[in-house]
mmCIF file of C-alpha atoms and ligand atoms in Angstrom:
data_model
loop_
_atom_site.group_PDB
_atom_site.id
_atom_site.type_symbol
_atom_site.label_atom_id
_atom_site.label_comp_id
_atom_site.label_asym_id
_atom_site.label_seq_id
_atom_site.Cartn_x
_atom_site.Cartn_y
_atom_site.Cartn_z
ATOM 1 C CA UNK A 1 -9.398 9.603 31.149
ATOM 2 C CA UNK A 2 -7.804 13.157 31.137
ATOM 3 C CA UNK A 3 -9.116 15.300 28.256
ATOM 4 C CA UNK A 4 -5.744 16.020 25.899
ATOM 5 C CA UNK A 5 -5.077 19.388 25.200
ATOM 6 C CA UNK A 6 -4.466 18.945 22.051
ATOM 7 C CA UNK A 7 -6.811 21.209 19.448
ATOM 8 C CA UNK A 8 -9.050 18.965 17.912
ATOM 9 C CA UNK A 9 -8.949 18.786 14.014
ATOM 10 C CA UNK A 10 -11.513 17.758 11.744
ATOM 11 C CA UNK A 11 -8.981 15.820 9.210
ATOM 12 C CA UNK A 12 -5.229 14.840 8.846
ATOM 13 C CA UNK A 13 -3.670 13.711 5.863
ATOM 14 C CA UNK A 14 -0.258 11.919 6.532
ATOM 15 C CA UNK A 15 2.448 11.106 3.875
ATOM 16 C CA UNK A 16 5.743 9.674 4.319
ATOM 17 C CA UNK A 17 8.032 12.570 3.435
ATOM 18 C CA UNK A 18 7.031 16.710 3.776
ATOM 19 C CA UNK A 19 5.679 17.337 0.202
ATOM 20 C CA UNK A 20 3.241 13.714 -0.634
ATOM 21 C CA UNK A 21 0.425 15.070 1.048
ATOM 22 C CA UNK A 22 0.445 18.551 -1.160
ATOM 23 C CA UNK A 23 1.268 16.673 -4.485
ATOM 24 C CA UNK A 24 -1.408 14.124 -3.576
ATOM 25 C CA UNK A 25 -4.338 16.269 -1.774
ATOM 26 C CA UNK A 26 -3.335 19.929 -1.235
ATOM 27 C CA UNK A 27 -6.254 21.627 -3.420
ATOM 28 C CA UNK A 28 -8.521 19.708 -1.274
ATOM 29 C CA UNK A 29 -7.255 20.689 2.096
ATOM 30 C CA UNK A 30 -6.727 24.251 0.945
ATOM 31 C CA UNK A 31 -10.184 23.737 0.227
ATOM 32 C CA UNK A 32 -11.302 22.260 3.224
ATOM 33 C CA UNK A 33 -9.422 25.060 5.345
ATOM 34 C CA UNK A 34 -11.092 27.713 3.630
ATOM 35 C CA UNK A 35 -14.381 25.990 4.281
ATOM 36 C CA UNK A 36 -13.737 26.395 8.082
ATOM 37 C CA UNK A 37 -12.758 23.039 8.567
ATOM 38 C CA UNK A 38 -9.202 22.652 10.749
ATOM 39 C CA UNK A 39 -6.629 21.265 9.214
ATOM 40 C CA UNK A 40 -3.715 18.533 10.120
ATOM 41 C CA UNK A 41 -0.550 17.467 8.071
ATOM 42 C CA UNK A 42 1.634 14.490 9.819
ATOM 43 C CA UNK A 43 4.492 13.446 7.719
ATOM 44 C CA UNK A 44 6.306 10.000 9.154
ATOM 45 C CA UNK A 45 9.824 11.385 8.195
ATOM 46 C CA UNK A 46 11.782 14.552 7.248
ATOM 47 C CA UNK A 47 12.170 13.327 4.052
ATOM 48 C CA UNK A 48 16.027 13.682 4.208
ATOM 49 C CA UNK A 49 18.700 13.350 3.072
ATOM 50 C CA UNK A 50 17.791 13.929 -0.764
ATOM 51 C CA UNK A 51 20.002 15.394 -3.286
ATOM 52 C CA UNK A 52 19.085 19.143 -3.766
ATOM 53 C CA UNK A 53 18.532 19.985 0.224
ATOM 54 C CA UNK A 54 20.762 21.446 2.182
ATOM 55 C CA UNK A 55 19.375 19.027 5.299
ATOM 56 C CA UNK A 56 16.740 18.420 7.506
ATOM 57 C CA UNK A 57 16.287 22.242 8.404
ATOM 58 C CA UNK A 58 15.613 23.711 5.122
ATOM 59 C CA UNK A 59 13.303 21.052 4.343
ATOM 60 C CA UNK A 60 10.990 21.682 7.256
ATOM 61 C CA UNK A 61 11.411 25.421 6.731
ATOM 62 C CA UNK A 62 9.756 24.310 3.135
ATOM 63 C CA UNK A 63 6.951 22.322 5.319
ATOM 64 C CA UNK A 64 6.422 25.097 7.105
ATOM 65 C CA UNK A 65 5.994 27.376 4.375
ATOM 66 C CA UNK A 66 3.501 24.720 2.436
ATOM 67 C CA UNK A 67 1.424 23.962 5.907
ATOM 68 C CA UNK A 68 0.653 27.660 5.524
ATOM 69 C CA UNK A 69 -0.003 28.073 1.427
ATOM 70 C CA UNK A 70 -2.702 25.504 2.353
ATOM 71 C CA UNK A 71 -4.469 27.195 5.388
ATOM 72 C CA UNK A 72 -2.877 23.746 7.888
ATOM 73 C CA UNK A 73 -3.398 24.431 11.499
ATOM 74 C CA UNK A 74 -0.768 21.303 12.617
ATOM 75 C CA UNK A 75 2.142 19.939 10.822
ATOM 76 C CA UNK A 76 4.032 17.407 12.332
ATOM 77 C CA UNK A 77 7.084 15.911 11.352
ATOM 78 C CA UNK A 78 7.755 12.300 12.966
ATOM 79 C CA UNK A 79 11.476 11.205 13.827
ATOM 80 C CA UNK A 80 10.792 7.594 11.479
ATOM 81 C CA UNK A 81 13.904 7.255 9.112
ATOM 82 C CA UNK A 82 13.526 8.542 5.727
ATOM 83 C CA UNK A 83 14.386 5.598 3.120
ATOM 84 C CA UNK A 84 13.843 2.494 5.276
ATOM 85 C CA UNK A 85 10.660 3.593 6.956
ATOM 86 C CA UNK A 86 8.917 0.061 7.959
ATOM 87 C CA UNK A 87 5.705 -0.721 9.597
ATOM 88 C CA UNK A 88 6.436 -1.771 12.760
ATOM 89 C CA UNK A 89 4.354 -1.189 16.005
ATOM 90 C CA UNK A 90 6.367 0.816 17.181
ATOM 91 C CA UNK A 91 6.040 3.185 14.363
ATOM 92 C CA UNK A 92 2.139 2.613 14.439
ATOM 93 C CA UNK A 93 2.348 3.534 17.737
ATOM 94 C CA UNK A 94 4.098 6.781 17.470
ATOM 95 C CA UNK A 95 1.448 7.962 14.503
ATOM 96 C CA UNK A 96 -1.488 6.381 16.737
ATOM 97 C CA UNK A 97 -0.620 8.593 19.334
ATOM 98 C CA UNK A 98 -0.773 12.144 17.178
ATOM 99 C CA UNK A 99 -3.977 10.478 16.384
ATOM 100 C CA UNK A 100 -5.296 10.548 19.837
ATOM 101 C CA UNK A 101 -4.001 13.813 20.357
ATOM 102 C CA UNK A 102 -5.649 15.439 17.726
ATOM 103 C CA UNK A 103 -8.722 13.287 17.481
ATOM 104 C CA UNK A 104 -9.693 13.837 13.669
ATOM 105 C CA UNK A 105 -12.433 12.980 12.096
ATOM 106 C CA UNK A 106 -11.503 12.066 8.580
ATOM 107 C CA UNK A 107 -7.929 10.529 8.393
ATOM 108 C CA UNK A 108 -6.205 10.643 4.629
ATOM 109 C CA UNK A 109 -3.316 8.734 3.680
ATOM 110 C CA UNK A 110 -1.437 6.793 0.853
ATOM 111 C CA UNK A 111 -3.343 3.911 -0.909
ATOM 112 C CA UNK A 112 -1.394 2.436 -2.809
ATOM 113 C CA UNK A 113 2.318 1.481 -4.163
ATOM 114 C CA UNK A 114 4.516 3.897 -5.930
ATOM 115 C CA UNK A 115 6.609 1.819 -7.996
ATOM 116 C CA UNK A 116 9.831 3.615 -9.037
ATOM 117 C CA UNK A 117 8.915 6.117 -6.332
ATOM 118 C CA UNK A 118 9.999 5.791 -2.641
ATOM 119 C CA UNK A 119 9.041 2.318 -1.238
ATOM 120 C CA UNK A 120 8.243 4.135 2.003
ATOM 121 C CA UNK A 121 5.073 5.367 0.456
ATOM 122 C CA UNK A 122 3.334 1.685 0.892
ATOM 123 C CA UNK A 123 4.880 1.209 4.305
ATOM 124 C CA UNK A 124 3.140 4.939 4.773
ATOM 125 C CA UNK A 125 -0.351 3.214 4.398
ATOM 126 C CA UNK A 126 0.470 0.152 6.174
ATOM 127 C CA UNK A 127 1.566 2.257 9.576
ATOM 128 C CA UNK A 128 -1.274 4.408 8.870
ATOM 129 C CA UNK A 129 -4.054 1.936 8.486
ATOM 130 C CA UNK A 130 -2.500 0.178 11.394
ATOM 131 C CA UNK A 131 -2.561 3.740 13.796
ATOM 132 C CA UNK A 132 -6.201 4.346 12.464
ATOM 133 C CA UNK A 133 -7.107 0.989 14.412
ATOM 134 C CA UNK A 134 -4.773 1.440 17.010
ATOM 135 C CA UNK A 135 -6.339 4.752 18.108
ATOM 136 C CA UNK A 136 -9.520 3.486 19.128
ATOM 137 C CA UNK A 137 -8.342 0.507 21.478
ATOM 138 C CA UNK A 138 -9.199 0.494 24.497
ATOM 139 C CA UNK A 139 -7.080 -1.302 27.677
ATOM 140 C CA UNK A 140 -3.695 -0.210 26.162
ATOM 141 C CA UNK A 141 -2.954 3.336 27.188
ATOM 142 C CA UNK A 142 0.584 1.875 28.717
ATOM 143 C CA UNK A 143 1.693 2.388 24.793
ATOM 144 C CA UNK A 144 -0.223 5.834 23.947
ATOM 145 C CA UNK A 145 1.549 7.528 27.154
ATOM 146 C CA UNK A 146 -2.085 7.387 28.639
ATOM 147 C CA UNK A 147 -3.942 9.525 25.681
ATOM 148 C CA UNK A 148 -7.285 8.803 25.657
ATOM 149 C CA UNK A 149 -8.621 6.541 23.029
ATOM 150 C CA UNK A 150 -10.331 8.539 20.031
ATOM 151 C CA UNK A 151 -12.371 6.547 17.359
ATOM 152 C CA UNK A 152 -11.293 7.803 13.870
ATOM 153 C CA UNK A 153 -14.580 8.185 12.042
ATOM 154 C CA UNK A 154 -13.542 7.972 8.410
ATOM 155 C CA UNK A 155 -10.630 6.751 6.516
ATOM 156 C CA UNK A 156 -9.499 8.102 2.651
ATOM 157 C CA UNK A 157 -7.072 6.857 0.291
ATOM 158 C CA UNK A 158 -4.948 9.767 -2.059
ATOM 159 C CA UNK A 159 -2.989 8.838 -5.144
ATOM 160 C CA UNK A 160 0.457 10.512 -4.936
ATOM 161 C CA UNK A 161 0.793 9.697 -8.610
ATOM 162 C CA UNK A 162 0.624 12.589 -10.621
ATOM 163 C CA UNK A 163 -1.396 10.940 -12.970
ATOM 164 C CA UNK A 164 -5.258 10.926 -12.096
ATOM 165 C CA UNK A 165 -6.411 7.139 -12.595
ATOM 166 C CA UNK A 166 -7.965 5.664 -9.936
ATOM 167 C CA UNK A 167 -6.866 2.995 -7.121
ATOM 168 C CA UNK A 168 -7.939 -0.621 -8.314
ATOM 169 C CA UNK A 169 -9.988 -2.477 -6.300
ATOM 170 C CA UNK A 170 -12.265 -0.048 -4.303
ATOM 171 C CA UNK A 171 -15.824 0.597 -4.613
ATOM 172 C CA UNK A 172 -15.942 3.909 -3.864
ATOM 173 C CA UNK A 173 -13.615 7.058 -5.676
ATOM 174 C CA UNK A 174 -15.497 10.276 -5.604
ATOM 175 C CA UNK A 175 -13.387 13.752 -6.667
ATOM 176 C CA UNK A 176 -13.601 16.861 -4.907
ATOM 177 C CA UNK A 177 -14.023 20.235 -7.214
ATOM 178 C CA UNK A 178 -10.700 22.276 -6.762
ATOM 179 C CA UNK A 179 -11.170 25.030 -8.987
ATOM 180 C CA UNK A 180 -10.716 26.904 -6.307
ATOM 181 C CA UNK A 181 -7.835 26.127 -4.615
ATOM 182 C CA UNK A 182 -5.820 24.458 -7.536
ATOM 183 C CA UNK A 183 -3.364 27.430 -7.593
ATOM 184 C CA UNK A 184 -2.927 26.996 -3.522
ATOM 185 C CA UNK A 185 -1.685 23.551 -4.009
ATOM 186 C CA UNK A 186 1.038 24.720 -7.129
ATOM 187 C CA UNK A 187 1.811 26.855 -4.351
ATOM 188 C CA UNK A 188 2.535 24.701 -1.902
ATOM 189 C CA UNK A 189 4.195 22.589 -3.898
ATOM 190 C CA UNK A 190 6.256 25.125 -4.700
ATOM 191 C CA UNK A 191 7.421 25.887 -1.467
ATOM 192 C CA UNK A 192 9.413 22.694 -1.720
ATOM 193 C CA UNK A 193 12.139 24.651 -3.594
ATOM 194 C CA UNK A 194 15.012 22.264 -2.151
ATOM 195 C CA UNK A 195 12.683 18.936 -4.465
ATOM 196 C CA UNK A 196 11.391 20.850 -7.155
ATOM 197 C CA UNK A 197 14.100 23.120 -8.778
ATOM 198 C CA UNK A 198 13.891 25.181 -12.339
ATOM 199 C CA UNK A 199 15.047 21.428 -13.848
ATOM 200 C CA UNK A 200 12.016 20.214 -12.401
ATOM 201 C CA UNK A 201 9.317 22.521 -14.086
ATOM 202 C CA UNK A 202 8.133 20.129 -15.805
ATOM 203 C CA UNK A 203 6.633 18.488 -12.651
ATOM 204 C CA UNK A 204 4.384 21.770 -12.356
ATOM 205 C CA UNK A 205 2.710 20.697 -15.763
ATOM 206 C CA UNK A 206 2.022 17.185 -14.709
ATOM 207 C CA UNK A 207 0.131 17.776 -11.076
ATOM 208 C CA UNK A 208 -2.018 20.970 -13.438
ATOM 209 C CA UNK A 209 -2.313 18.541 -16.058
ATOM 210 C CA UNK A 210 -3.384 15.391 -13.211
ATOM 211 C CA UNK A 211 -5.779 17.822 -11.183
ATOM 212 C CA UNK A 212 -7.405 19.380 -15.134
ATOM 213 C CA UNK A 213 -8.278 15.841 -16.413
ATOM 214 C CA UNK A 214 -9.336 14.161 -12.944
ATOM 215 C CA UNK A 215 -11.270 17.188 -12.350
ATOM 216 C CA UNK A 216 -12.682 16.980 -15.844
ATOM 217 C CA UNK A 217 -14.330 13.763 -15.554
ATOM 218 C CA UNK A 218 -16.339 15.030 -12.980
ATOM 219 C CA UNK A 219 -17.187 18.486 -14.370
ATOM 220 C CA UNK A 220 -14.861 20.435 -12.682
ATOM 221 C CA UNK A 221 -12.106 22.670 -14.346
ATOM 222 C CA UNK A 222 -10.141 20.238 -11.440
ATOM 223 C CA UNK A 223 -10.349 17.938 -8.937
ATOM 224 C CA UNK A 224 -8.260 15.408 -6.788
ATOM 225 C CA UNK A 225 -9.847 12.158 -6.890
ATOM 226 C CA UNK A 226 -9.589 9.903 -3.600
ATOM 227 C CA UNK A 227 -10.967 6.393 -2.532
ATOM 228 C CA UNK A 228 -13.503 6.160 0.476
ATOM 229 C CA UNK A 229 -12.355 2.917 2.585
ATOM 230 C CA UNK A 230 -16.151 2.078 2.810
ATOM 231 C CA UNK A 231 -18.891 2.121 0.569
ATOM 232 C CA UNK A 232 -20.205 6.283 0.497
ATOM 233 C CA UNK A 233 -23.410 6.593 1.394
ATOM 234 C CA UNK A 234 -26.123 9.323 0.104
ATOM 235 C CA UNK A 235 -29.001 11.412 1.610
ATOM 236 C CA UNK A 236 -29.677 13.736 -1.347
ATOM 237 C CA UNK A 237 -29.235 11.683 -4.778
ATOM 238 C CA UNK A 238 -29.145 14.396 -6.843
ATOM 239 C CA UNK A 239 -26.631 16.502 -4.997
ATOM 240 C CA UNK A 240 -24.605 13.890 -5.471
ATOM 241 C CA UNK A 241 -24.257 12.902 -8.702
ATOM 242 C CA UNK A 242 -24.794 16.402 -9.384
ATOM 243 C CA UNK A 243 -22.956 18.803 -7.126
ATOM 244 C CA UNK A 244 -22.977 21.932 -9.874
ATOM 245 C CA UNK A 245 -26.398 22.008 -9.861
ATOM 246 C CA UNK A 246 -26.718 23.499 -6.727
ATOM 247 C CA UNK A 247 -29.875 22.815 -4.216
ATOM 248 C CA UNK A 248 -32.469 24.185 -6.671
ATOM 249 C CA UNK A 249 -35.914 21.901 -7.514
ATOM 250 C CA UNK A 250 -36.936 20.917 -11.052
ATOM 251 C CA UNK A 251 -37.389 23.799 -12.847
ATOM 252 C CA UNK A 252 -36.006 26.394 -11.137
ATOM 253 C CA UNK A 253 -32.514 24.954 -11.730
ATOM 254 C CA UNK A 254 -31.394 26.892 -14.809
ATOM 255 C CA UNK A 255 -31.561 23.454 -16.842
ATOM 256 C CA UNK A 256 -29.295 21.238 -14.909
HETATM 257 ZN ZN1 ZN B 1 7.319 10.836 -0.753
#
């Protein structure tokens, strides 16, 4: 095996069109790339035709733009077909394969249906669960133009909803503390000027309003909220359950 010389990046976060993976996780990759951490975006499609772009270009102009509000070190847009995206292996392949070349760590994706939203959303997080797998199997390079197999350690679900509730079903949701970075993701989001025009302000108030409440029940001022595919597991109870508090002991922790 041939090392790829590809940069390696600590997570990706794929959607299905440019613009799901800011609406869904962009305060905490903004986040993440201010922490030092390197940052991919993969979206499966350009997301066109729609009705307010002028075509392919301008939207990945707008991609572009939003890869860089959030600190992104990769975006890449696949060639799958906006509207009938399907999981099929050969589009598991194709997204396996920016997998291997970029060997992430953490991989975050869709989790669920969007009903009344784009069906491609749930064939999103079928490919992607599928290319997850497919990354790490061995005796098959014929399909991964000989990229060496990379074993994905972690894998998220986001909530594209802009409403904050949960994903049934799974054990483990935890929300990450955007505070910080909440105004990087309006941003980006903003970037998208071709989805999101003046008639559409109103969308600006619901992904505040989603990140204030979801960040909220946490004790944030905001948060995104995402589901860990396996149980999380915890060295330091009490940083966990209470990440505010800082590292201080008993007593020197200002009453935490
Ligand atoms: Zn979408």
């Amino acid at each position: 095996m041939t090392k790829t010389d590809y940069p390696q990046l600590d997570v990706i976060a794929v959607g299905a069109h440019p613009d799901d993976v800011e609406i869904a996780c962009g305060g905490t990759l903004a986040k993440l790339a201010k922490q030092g951490y390197k940052i991919g975006i993969i979206d499966l499609t350009d997301g066109e035709p729609t009705p307010g772009s002028r075509g392919p270009e301008q939207r990945k102009a707008e991609a572009k733009a939003a890869a860089d509000a959030i600190g992104a070190q990769v975006r890449v847009i696949l060639d799958l077909p906006n509207r009938r995206l399907f999981d099929s292996f050969e589009a598991r392949v194709l997204l396996a394969k920016e997998f291997r070349k970029y060997r992430p760590k953490i991989v975050i994706g869709f989790g669920d249906k969007t009903p009344m939203a784009s069906p491609d959303h749930w064939q999103a997080m079928l490919i992607t669960d599928a290319a997850v797998f497919y990354s790490r199997l061995t005796k098959w390079e014929q399909h991964f133009d000989n990229l060496p197999v990379h074993n994905i350690s972690a894998q998220l679900y986001f909530r594209l909803a802009f409403e904050p509730q949960s994903l049934g079903g799974f054990l483990s949701h935890f929300t990450v503390d955007i505070t910080e970075t909440l105004e990087a993701k309006i941003a980006a989001v903003r970037c998208y000027a071709s989805q999101f025009p003046a008639t559409k302000e109103h969308v600006f108030d619901r992904i505040r309003g989603a990140a204030l409440i979801a960040g909220s029940a946490s004790g944030f001022h905001a948060g995104e909220t995402f589901v860990s595919t396996r149980s999380l597991g915890v060295k330091d109870l009490v940083k966990a359950v209470l990440p505010s508090c800082g590292n201080s002991l008993a007593g020197a922790s200002g009453g935490c």
